[in-house]
Amino acid sequence: MTTEHQATSTSERELVLTRIINAPREKVFRAWTEPELLKQWFAPLPWTTPVAETDVRPGGSSLIVMRGPDGNEFPSRGVYLEVVENERLVFTDAYTQAWEPSEKPFMTVILTFEDVGGKTNYTARARHWTVANREAHEKMGFHQGWSQCAEQLAELVSKL
Amino acid sequence: MTTEHQATSTSERELVLTRIINAPREKVFRAWTEPELLKQWFAPLPWTTPVAETDVRPGGSSLIVMRGPDGNEFPSRGVYLEVVENERLVFTDAYTQAWEPSEKPFMTVILTFEDVGGKTNYTARARHWTVANREAHEKMGFHQGWSQCAEQLAELVSKL
């Protein structure tokens, strides 16, 4: 007898954004990994990103600070789990550094950059540990926020 | 103004077992990574380990099934986060495979195998996301259970 309980599927705990970006995927990957580029698009305006640190390797840490219009700052720490240059980037806030569990694991982000004739088929998946967190993320404005940021990202890479 | 809240330290959420094992660390590493060896020591007797699957690479999955004396089976799935052959092995139950969040992230295990004159200084750290989970793990018998298993492990590798 096996006592494994019925799990909710990954798709029930996932939010997905896809977008075709009119630039080669190498540039989109750079915009996600180079701090000076990341700061220019990461937060949905009028929010800004005053701090970005990215140690882009499996087990490497990231620190991103977003600043709201009222001046409040919100730091996010994470760790990269998988890095395939120009193709794929996976990170999570479940660790603050390798391998220190964070206070509250919220999501794992899987980014894929697919080449489609010189443009980029960009997919961002946010996978959560619970359905409640997926719902909370949706209510926080995932779709609107990540779309706006993808727009800012596309605008930036069109100028690189 | 920064709104990062006060975190509990990693050490408050960690349980540690250390032991000198009278065998070279290569053998201890094998006992943790080769399924046919793992099955021989992993569960504290009279529990057994009928199933062990280990895809030992960062992002690789593991499945270990333990069977109690009453025949009930308890499967545990996990993913390896870091692999340094013969030296270090890190895995977590926060994912069931790369990168599908599990239903309930409980712990990350960091194993280190240090060579001390042909013997192995073996350290197992179980890091939890919450103090409550660390306490629960302690009450479930971490110290007694992991000590007994380390004993079984030491006994096995002495015969390899």
CSV table of C-alpha atoms in Angstrom, one decimal, chain A residues 100-101 103, chain B residues 6-14 128 131:
chain,number,residue,atom,x,y,z
A,100,GLU,CA,20.0,28.7,2.6
A,101,PRO,CA,16.2,28.3,2.7
A,103,GLU,CA,11.7,32.5,5.0
B,6,GLN,CA,13.7,40.3,10.3
B,7,ALA,CA,14.5,36.7,9.3
B,8,THR,CA,15.1,33.7,11.5
B,9,SER,CA,18.7,32.6,10.9
B,10,THR,CA,19.5,29.4,9.0
B,11,SER,CA,21.0,27.8,12.1
B,12,GLU,CA,17.6,28.1,13.9
B,13,ARG,CA,16.1,26.0,11.1
B,14,GLU,CA,18.8,23.5,10.8
B,128,HIS,CA,14.1,23.7,6.8
B,131,VAL,CA,11.4,26.8,12.6
